[in-house]
Coordinates of N, CA and C in Angstrom, one line a residue:
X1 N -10.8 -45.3 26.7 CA -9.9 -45.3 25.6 C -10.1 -44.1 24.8
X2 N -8.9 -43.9 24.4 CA -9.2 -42.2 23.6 C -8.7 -42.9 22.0
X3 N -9.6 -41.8 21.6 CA -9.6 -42.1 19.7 C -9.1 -41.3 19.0
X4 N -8.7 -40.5 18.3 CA -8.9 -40.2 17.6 C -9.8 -39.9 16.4
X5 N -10.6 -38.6 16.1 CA -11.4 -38.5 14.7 C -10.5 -38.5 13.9
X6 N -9.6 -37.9 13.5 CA -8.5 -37.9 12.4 C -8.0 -39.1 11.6
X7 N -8.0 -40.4 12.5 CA -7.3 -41.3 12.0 C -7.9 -42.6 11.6
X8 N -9.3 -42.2 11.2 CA -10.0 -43.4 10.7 C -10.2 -44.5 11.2
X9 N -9.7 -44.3 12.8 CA -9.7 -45.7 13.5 C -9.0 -46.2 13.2
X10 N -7.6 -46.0 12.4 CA -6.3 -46.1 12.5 C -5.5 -46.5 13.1
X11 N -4.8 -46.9 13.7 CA -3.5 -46.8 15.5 C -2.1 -46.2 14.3
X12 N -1.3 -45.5 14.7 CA 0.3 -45.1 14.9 C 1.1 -46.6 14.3
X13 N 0.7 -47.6 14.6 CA 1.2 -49.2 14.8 C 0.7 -49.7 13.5
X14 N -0.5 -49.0 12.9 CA -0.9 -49.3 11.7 C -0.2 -48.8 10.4
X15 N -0.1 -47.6 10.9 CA 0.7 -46.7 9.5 C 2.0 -46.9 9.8
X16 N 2.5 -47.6 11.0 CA 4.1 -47.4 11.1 C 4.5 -48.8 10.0
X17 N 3.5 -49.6 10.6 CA 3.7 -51.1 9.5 C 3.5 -50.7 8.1
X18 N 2.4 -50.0 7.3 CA 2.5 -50.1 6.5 C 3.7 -48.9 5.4
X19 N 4.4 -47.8 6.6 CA 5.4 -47.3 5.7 C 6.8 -48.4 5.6
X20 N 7.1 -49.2 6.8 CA 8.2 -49.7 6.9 C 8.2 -51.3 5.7
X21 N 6.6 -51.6 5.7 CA 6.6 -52.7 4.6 C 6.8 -52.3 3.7
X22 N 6.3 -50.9 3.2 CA 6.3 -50.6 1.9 C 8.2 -49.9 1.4
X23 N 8.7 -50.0 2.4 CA 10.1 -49.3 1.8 C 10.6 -50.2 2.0
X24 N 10.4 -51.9 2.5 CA 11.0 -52.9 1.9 C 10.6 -53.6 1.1
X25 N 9.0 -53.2 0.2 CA 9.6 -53.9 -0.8 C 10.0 -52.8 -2.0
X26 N 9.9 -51.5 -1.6 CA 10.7 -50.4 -2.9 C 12.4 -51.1 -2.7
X27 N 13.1 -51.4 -1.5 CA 14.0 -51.6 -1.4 C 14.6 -52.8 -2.8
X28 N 13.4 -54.2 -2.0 CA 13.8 -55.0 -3.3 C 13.5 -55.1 -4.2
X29 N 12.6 -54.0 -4.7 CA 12.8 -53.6 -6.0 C 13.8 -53.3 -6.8
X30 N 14.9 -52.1 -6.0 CA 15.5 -51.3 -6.4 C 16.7 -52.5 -6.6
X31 N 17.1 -53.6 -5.7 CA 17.4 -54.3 -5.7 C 17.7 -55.6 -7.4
X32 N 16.5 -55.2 -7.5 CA 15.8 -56.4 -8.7 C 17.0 -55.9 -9.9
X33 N 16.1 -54.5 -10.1 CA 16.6 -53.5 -10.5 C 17.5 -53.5 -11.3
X34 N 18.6 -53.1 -10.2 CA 20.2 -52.9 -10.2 C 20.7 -54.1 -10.3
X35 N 20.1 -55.2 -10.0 CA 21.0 -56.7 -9.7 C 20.6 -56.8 -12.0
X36 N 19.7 -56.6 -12.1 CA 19.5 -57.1 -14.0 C 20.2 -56.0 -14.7
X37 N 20.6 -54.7 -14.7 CA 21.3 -53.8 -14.5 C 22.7 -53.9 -14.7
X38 N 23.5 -54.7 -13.3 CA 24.7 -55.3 -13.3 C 24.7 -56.4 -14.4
X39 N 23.9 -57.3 -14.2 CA 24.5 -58.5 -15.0 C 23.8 -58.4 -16.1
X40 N 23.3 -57.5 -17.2 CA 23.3 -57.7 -18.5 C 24.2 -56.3 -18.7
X41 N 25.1 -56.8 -18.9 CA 26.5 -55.0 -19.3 C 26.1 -54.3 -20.6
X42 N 25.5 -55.3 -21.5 CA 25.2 -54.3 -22.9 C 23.6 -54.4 -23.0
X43 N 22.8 -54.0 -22.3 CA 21.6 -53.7 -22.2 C 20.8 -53.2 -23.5
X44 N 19.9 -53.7 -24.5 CA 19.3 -53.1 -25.6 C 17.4 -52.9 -25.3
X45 N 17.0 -52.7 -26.0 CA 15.7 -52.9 -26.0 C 14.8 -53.6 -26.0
X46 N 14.9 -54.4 -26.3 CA 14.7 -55.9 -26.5 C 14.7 -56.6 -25.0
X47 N 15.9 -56.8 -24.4 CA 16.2 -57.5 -23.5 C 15.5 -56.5 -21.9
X48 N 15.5 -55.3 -22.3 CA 14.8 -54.6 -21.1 C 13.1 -55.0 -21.4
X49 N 13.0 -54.9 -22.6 CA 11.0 -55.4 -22.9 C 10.7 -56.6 -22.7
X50 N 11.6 -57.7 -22.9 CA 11.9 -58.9 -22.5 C 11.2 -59.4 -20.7
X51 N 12.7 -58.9 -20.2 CA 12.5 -58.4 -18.5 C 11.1 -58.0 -18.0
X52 N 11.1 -56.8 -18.3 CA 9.8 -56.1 -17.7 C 8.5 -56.5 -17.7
X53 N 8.2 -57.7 -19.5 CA 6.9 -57.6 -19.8 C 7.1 -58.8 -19.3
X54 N 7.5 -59.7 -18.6 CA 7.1 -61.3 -18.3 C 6.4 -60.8 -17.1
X55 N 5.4 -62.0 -17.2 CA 4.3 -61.8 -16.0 C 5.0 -61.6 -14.3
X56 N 5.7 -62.0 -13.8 CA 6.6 -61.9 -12.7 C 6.8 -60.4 -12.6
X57 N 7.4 -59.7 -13.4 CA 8.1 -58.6 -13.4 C 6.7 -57.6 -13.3
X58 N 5.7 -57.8 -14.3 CA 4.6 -56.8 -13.8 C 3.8 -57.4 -12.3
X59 N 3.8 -58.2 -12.3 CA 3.5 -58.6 -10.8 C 4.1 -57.8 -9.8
X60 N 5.3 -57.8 -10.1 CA 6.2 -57.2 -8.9 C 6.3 -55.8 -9.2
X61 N 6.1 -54.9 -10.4 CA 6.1 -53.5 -10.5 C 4.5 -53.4 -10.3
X62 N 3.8 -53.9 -9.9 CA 2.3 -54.3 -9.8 C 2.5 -53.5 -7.9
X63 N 3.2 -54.8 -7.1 CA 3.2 -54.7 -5.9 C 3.9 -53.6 -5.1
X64 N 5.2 -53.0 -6.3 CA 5.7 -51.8 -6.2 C 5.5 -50.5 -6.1
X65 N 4.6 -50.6 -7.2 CA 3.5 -49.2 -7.5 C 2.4 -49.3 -6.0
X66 N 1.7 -50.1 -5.9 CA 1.0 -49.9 -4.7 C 1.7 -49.8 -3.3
X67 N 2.6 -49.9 -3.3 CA 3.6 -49.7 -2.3 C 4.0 -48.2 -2.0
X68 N 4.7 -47.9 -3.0 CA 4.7 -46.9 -3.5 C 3.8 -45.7 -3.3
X69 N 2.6 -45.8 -3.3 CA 0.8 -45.0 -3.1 C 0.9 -45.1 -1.7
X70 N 0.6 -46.1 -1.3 CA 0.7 -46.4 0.0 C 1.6 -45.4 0.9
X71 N 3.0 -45.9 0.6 CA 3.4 -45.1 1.3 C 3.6 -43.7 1.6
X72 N 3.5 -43.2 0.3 CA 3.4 -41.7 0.0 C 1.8 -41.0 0.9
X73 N 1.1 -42.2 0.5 CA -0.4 -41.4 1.4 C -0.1 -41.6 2.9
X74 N 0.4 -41.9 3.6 CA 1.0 -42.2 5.3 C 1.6 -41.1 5.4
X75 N 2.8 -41.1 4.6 CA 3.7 -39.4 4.7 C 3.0 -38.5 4.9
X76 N 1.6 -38.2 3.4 CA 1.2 -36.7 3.4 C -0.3 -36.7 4.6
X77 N -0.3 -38.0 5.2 CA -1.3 -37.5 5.7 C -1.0 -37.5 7.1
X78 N 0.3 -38.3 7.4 CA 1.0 -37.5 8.9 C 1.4 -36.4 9.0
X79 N 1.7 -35.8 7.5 CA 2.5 -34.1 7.6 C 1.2 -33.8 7.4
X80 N 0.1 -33.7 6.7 CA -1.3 -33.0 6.6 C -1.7 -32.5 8.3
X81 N -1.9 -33.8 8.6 CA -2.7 -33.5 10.0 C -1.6 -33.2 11.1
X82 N -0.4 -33.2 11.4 CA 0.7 -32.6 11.7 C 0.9 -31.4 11.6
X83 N 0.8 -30.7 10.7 CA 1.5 -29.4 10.0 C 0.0 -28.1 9.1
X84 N -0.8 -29.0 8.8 CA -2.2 -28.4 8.6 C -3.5 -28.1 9.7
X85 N -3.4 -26.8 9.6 CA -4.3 -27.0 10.8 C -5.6 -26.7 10.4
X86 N -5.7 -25.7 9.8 CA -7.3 -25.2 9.2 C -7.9 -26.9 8.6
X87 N -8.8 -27.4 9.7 CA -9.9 -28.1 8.9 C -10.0 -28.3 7.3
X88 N -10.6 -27.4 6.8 CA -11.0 -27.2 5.6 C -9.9 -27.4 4.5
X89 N -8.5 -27.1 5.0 CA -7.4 -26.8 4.1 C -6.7 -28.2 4.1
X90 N -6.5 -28.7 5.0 CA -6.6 -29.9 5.7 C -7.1 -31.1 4.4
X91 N -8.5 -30.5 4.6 CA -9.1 -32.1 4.1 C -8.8 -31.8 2.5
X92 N -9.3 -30.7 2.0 CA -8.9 -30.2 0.4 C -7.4 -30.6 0.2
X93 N -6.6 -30.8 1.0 CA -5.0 -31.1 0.4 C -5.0 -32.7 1.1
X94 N -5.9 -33.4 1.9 CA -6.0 -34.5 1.7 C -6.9 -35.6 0.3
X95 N -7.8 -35.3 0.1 CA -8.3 -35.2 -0.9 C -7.7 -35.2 -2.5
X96 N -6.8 -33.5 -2.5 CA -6.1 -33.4 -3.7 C -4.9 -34.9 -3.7
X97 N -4.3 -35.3 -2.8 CA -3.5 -36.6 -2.8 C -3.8 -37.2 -2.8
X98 N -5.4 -37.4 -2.5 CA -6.2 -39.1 -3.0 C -6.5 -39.2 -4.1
X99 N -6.6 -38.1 -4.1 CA -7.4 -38.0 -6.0 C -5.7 -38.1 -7.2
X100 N -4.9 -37.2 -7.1 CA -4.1 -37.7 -7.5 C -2.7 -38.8 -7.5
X101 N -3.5 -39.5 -6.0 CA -2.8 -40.9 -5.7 C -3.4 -42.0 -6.9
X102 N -4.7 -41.5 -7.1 CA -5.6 -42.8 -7.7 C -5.4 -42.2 -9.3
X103 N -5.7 -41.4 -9.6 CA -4.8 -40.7 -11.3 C -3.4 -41.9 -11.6
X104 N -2.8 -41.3 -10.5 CA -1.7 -42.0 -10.7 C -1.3 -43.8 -11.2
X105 N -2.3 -44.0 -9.9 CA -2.3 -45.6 -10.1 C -3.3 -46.0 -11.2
X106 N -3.9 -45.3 -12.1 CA -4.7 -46.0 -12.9 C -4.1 -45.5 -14.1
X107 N -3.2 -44.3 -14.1 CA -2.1 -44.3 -15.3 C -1.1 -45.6 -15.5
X108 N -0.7 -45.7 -14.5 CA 0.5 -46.9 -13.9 C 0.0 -48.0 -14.7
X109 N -1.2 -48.4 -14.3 CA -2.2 -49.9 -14.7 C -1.8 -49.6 -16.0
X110 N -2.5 -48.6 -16.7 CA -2.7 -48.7 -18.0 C -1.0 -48.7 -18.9
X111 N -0.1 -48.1 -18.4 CA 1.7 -48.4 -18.7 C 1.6 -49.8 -18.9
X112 N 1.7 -50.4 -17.2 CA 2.3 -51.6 -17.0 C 1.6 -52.8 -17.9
X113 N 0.4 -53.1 -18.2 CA -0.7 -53.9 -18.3 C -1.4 -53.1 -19.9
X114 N -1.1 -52.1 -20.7 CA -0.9 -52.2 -21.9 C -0.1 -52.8 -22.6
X115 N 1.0 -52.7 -21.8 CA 2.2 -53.3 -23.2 C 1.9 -54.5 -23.8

């Protein structure tokens, strides 16, 4: 059986599942979205803080956001190890995207779960 070192013991089958889960559930987000969007026509501030801050809705911008990370880390690290060849340059621009994957998501936290 051949391995791969690059792929953390990974399979193709693993990262294919987790880009295609994760762009269905951005899908039904985008979904959510647009569907509260349509049906409140005169939209104020109130009724979007309303929306957003019920437990449900950060639950689901909860599972979004990690979705989200997720998927974005499968992209850059198929084009990384695809398209990067130097080792060294390689891991430093894998790295820079983990590090600012996880910035990201603990900005996110502090958004969502302040309010």
């Amino acid at each position: 059986m051949v391995t791969s070192v690059t792929s953390l013991g990974r399979s193709g089958l693993y990262d294919w599942l987790i880009q295609r889960g994760s762009a269905v559930v951005v899908a039904l987000y985008v979904v959510v979205i647009l569907g509260f969007l349509v049906t409140t026509p005169d939209l104020t501030y109130m009724q979007w803080r309303e929306f957003m801050g019920g437990l449900c809705m950060k639950i689901f911008n909860l599972i979004t956001l990690i979705s989200i990370i997720a998927h974005a880390w499968v992209g850059l690290w198929t084009i990384s190890t695809d398209y990067i060849k130097p080792v060294v340059i390689r891991l430093v621009f894998q790295v820079a995207c983990g590090v600012a994957a996880f910035a990201y998501f603990v900005w996110a936290i502090d958004i969502l779960w302040g309010v």
